mmCIF file with all atom_site columns, C-alpha atoms in Angstrom:
data_model
loop_
_atom_site.group_PDB
_atom_site.id
_atom_site.type_symbol
_atom_site.label_atom_id
_atom_site.label_alt_id
_atom_site.label_comp_id
_atom_site.label_asym_id
_atom_site.label_entity_id
_atom_site.label_seq_id
_atom_site.pdbx_PDB_ins_code
_atom_site.Cartn_x
_atom_site.Cartn_y
_atom_site.Cartn_z
_atom_site.occupancy
_atom_site.B_iso_or_equiv
_atom_site.pdbx_formal_charge
_atom_site.auth_seq_id
_atom_site.auth_comp_id
_atom_site.auth_asym_id
_atom_site.auth_atom_id
_atom_site.pdbx_PDB_model_num
ATOM 1   C CA . MET A 1 1   ? 40.502  10.996  7.211   1.00 49.00 ? 13  MET A CA 1
ATOM 2   C CA . GLU A 1 2   ? 41.060  7.225   6.741   1.00 52.00 ? 14  GLU A CA 1
ATOM 3   C CA . SER A 1 3   ? 40.932  5.761   3.264   1.00 54.00 ? 15  SER A CA 1
ATOM 4   C CA . GLY A 1 4   ? 37.552  4.146   2.575   1.00 56.00 ? 16  GLY A CA 1
ATOM 5   C CA . VAL A 1 5   ? 35.766  6.115   5.291   1.00 56.00 ? 17  VAL A CA 1
ATOM 6   C CA . ILE A 1 6   ? 32.962  8.414   4.243   1.00 54.00 ? 18  ILE A CA 1
ATOM 7   C CA . GLU A 1 7   ? 32.243  11.378  6.495   1.00 55.00 ? 19  GLU A CA 1
ATOM 8   C CA . PHE A 1 8   ? 28.606  12.266  6.907   1.00 49.00 ? 20  PHE A CA 1
ATOM 9   C CA . ILE A 1 9   ? 27.352  15.461  8.490   1.00 54.00 ? 21  ILE A CA 1
ATOM 10  C CA . ALA A 1 10  ? 23.690  15.421  9.446   1.00 51.00 ? 22  ALA A CA 1
ATOM 11  C CA . PRO A 1 11  ? 21.587  18.354  8.155   1.00 52.00 ? 23  PRO A CA 1
ATOM 12  C CA . GLN A 1 12  ? 20.603  20.957  10.711  1.00 50.00 ? 24  GLN A CA 1
ATOM 13  C CA . ALA A 1 13  ? 16.967  22.059  10.556  1.00 51.00 ? 25  ALA A CA 1
ATOM 14  C CA . SER A 1 14  ? 17.673  25.476  12.100  1.00 50.00 ? 26  SER A CA 1
ATOM 15  C CA . ASN A 1 15  ? 19.810  26.603  9.164   1.00 48.00 ? 27  ASN A CA 1
ATOM 16  C CA . SER A 1 16  ? 17.764  27.842  6.215   1.00 48.00 ? 28  SER A CA 1
ATOM 17  C CA . THR A 1 17  ? 20.461  27.671  3.543   1.00 51.00 ? 29  THR A CA 1
ATOM 18  C CA . PRO A 1 18  ? 22.655  24.809  2.367   1.00 50.00 ? 30  PRO A CA 1
ATOM 19  C CA . ARG A 1 19  ? 26.151  24.865  3.794   1.00 52.00 ? 31  ARG A CA 1
ATOM 20  C CA . THR A 1 20  ? 29.477  23.407  2.826   1.00 51.00 ? 32  THR A CA 1
ATOM 21  C CA . ASP A 1 21  ? 31.664  21.841  5.495   1.00 52.00 ? 33  ASP A CA 1
ATOM 22  C CA . SER A 1 22  ? 34.949  23.738  5.587   1.00 57.00 ? 34  SER A CA 1
ATOM 23  C CA . ASN A 1 23  ? 36.991  20.516  5.372   1.00 57.00 ? 35  ASN A CA 1
ATOM 24  C CA . SER A 1 24  ? 34.940  18.935  2.606   1.00 51.00 ? 36  SER A CA 1
ATOM 25  C CA . SER A 1 25  ? 33.279  19.643  -0.697  1.00 52.00 ? 37  SER A CA 1
ATOM 26  C CA . VAL A 1 26  ? 30.050  18.024  0.478   1.00 52.00 ? 38  VAL A CA 1
ATOM 27  C CA . VAL A 1 27  ? 27.093  20.391  0.406   1.00 49.00 ? 39  VAL A CA 1
ATOM 28  C CA . VAL A 1 28  ? 24.684  19.610  3.212   1.00 48.00 ? 40  VAL A CA 1
ATOM 29  C CA . PRO A 1 29  ? 21.066  20.709  2.697   1.00 47.00 ? 41  PRO A CA 1
ATOM 30  C CA . SER A 1 30  ? 19.457  22.724  5.441   1.00 50.00 ? 42  SER A CA 1
ATOM 31  C CA . LYS A 1 31  ? 16.487  20.397  5.659   1.00 48.00 ? 43  LYS A CA 1
ATOM 32  C CA . PRO A 1 32  ? 16.708  16.655  5.226   1.00 48.00 ? 44  PRO A CA 1
ATOM 33  C CA . TYR A 1 33  ? 15.181  15.250  2.077   1.00 46.00 ? 45  TYR A CA 1
ATOM 34  C CA . THR A 1 34  ? 12.688  12.537  2.680   1.00 47.00 ? 46  THR A CA 1
ATOM 35  C CA . THR A 1 35  ? 11.217  10.178  0.203   1.00 46.00 ? 47  THR A CA 1
ATOM 36  C CA . THR A 1 36  ? 7.952   9.023   1.624   1.00 49.00 ? 48  THR A CA 1
ATOM 37  C CA . ARG A 1 37  ? 6.134   6.800   -0.765  1.00 54.00 ? 49  ARG A CA 1
ATOM 38  C CA . GLN A 1 38  ? 2.560   6.308   0.099   1.00 59.00 ? 50  GLN A CA 1
ATOM 39  C CA . SER A 1 39  ? 1.954   2.668   -0.345  1.00 77.00 ? 51  SER A CA 1
ATOM 40  C CA . SER A 1 40  ? -1.576  2.052   -1.483  1.00 87.00 ? 52  SER A CA 1
ATOM 41  C CA . ARG A 1 41  ? -3.264  -1.189  -0.781  1.00 95.00 ? 53  ARG A CA 1
ATOM 42  C CA . TYR A 1 42  ? -6.249  -2.630  -2.580  1.00 96.00 ? 54  TYR A CA 1
ATOM 43  C CA . ARG A 1 43  ? -9.098  -4.449  -0.826  1.00 96.00 ? 55  ARG A CA 1
ATOM 44  C CA . VAL A 1 44  ? -11.269 -6.826  -2.834  1.00 97.00 ? 56  VAL A CA 1
ATOM 45  C CA . VAL A 1 45  ? -14.840 -7.242  -1.631  1.00 97.00 ? 57  VAL A CA 1
ATOM 46  C CA . VAL A 1 46  ? -17.845 -9.042  -3.029  1.00 97.00 ? 58  VAL A CA 1
ATOM 47  C CA . PRO A 1 47  ? -21.383 -7.873  -2.247  1.00 97.00 ? 59  PRO A CA 1
ATOM 48  C CA . VAL A 1 48  ? -23.420 -10.878 -1.170  1.00 96.00 ? 60  VAL A CA 1
ATOM 49  C CA . THR A 1 49  ? -27.176 -11.130 -0.881  1.00 94.00 ? 61  THR A CA 1
ATOM 50  C CA . ASN A 1 50  ? -27.644 -14.853 -0.276  1.00 96.00 ? 62  ASN A CA 1
ATOM 51  C CA . ASN A 1 51  ? -25.957 -17.994 1.041   1.00 96.00 ? 63  ASN A CA 1
ATOM 52  C CA . GLN A 1 52  ? -25.169 -19.300 -2.445  1.00 97.00 ? 64  GLN A CA 1
ATOM 53  C CA . GLN A 1 53  ? -23.029 -16.231 -3.201  1.00 97.00 ? 65  GLN A CA 1
ATOM 54  C CA . ARG A 1 54  ? -21.387 -16.537 0.208   1.00 96.00 ? 66  ARG A CA 1
ATOM 55  C CA . GLU A 1 55  ? -20.557 -20.191 -0.398  1.00 97.00 ? 67  GLU A CA 1
ATOM 56  C CA . THR A 1 56  ? -19.172 -19.407 -3.855  1.00 97.00 ? 68  THR A CA 1
ATOM 57  C CA . VAL A 1 57  ? -16.848 -16.772 -2.368  1.00 97.00 ? 69  VAL A CA 1
ATOM 58  C CA . LEU A 1 58  ? -15.693 -19.190 0.307   1.00 97.00 ? 70  LEU A CA 1
ATOM 59  C CA . SER A 1 59  ? -15.033 -21.910 -2.280  1.00 97.00 ? 71  SER A CA 1
ATOM 60  C CA . VAL A 1 60  ? -12.542 -19.551 -3.961  1.00 96.00 ? 72  VAL A CA 1
ATOM 61  C CA . VAL A 1 61  ? -11.100 -17.899 -0.823  1.00 96.00 ? 73  VAL A CA 1
ATOM 62  C CA . PRO A 1 62  ? -11.781 -20.046 2.251   1.00 97.00 ? 74  PRO A CA 1
ATOM 63  C CA . ASP A 1 63  ? -10.676 -17.370 4.708   1.00 97.00 ? 75  ASP A CA 1
ATOM 64  C CA . ALA A 1 64  ? -12.900 -14.619 3.278   1.00 97.00 ? 76  ALA A CA 1
ATOM 65  C CA . PHE A 1 65  ? -15.151 -13.017 5.876   1.00 96.00 ? 77  PHE A CA 1
ATOM 66  C CA . ALA A 1 66  ? -18.340 -10.988 6.040   1.00 95.00 ? 78  ALA A CA 1
ATOM 67  C CA . LYS A 1 67  ? -18.293 -7.325  6.931   1.00 94.00 ? 79  LYS A CA 1
ATOM 68  C CA . VAL A 1 68  ? -20.398 -4.210  6.446   1.00 91.00 ? 80  VAL A CA 1
ATOM 69  C CA . SER A 1 69  ? -18.959 -1.723  3.974   1.00 81.00 ? 81  SER A CA 1
ATOM 70  C CA . GLN A 1 70  ? -20.799 1.422   2.893   1.00 82.00 ? 82  GLN A CA 1
ATOM 71  C CA . SER A 1 71  ? -24.039 0.154   4.492   1.00 88.00 ? 83  SER A CA 1
ATOM 72  C CA . ARG A 1 72  ? -24.037 -3.168  2.692   1.00 90.00 ? 84  ARG A CA 1
ATOM 73  C CA . THR A 1 73  ? -22.909 -6.686  3.534   1.00 92.00 ? 85  THR A CA 1
ATOM 74  C CA . VAL A 1 74  ? -19.848 -7.817  1.628   1.00 96.00 ? 86  VAL A CA 1
ATOM 75  C CA . MET A 1 75  ? -17.338 -10.605 1.839   1.00 97.00 ? 87  MET A CA 1
ATOM 76  C CA . GLN A 1 76  ? -13.798 -9.317  2.164   1.00 97.00 ? 88  GLN A CA 1
ATOM 77  C CA . VAL A 1 77  ? -11.636 -11.530 0.017   1.00 96.00 ? 89  VAL A CA 1
ATOM 78  C CA . GLY A 1 78  ? -8.258  -9.938  0.670   1.00 96.00 ? 90  GLY A CA 1
ATOM 79  C CA . VAL A 1 79  ? -6.019  -6.905  0.697   1.00 96.00 ? 91  VAL A CA 1
ATOM 80  C CA . PHE A 1 80  ? -3.380  -6.733  -1.999  1.00 96.00 ? 92  PHE A CA 1
ATOM 81  C CA . SER A 1 81  ? -0.206  -4.689  -2.354  1.00 94.00 ? 93  SER A CA 1
ATOM 82  C CA . THR A 1 82  ? -0.749  -3.970  -6.052  1.00 95.00 ? 94  THR A CA 1
ATOM 83  C CA . GLN A 1 83  ? -3.742  -3.163  -8.173  1.00 94.00 ? 95  GLN A CA 1
ATOM 84  C CA . ASN A 1 84  ? -2.716  -5.920  -10.628 1.00 96.00 ? 96  ASN A CA 1
ATOM 85  C CA . LYS A 1 85  ? -2.914  -8.573  -7.921  1.00 96.00 ? 97  LYS A CA 1
ATOM 86  C CA . ALA A 1 86  ? -6.305  -7.248  -6.833  1.00 96.00 ? 98  ALA A CA 1
ATOM 87  C CA . SER A 1 87  ? -7.493  -7.256  -10.452 1.00 97.00 ? 99  SER A CA 1
ATOM 88  C CA . ASP A 1 88  ? -6.399  -10.869 -10.856 1.00 97.00 ? 100 ASP A CA 1
ATOM 89  C CA . MET A 1 89  ? -8.566  -11.847 -7.911  1.00 97.00 ? 101 MET A CA 1
ATOM 90  C CA . VAL A 1 90  ? -11.502 -9.843  -9.289  1.00 97.00 ? 102 VAL A CA 1
ATOM 91  C CA . GLN A 1 91  ? -11.224 -11.755 -12.586 1.00 97.00 ? 103 GLN A CA 1
ATOM 92  C CA . ILE A 1 92  ? -11.299 -15.087 -10.755 1.00 96.00 ? 104 ILE A CA 1
ATOM 93  C CA . LEU A 1 93  ? -14.354 -14.087 -8.741  1.00 97.00 ? 105 LEU A CA 1
ATOM 94  C CA . ASN A 1 94  ? -16.148 -12.586 -11.744 1.00 97.00 ? 106 ASN A CA 1
ATOM 95  C CA . SER A 1 95  ? -15.595 -15.827 -13.663 1.00 97.00 ? 107 SER A CA 1
ATOM 96  C CA . ARG A 1 96  ? -17.633 -17.531 -10.925 1.00 97.00 ? 108 ARG A CA 1
ATOM 97  C CA . GLY A 1 97  ? -20.575 -15.205 -11.495 1.00 97.00 ? 109 GLY A CA 1
ATOM 98  C CA . LEU A 1 98  ? -19.757 -12.829 -8.645  1.00 97.00 ? 110 LEU A CA 1
ATOM 99  C CA . ARG A 1 99  ? -19.382 -9.064  -8.841  1.00 97.00 ? 111 ARG A CA 1
ATOM 100 C CA . ALA A 1 100 ? -16.099 -8.268  -7.069  1.00 97.00 ? 112 ALA A CA 1
ATOM 101 C CA . ILE A 1 101 ? -15.088 -4.680  -6.303  1.00 96.00 ? 113 ILE A CA 1
ATOM 102 C CA . ILE A 1 102 ? -11.659 -3.168  -5.677  1.00 96.00 ? 114 ILE A CA 1
ATOM 103 C CA . GLU A 1 103 ? -11.506 -0.523  -2.918  1.00 94.00 ? 115 GLU A CA 1
ATOM 104 C CA . ARG A 1 104 ? -8.306  1.524   -2.723  1.00 94.00 ? 116 ARG A CA 1
ATOM 105 C CA . LEU A 1 105 ? -6.941  1.939   0.802   1.00 91.00 ? 117 LEU A CA 1
ATOM 106 C CA . ASN A 1 106 ? -4.374  4.526   1.888   1.00 82.00 ? 118 ASN A CA 1
#
């Protein structure tokens, strides 16, 4: 084998035990290992019952929009990749007298 070249042998799903290539000391697992990380997202919504609340939401987040969630009208403010970012937005909205809610999405 050339210097600097790494040989890779793909795992075979039909084999139930790890195997060692006869020309190498690399142990190849019978099933590939996968690391699937479920990335959660966090939606921030604000229940609104009147135009004043709606206008307050829009003054903070101009592209917020109305939707029905769990049989109530809410303004969706955004979807965030981390809970901390969603919490920051909740604090901003709460400081304006609104009651923002974080909904975890999967």
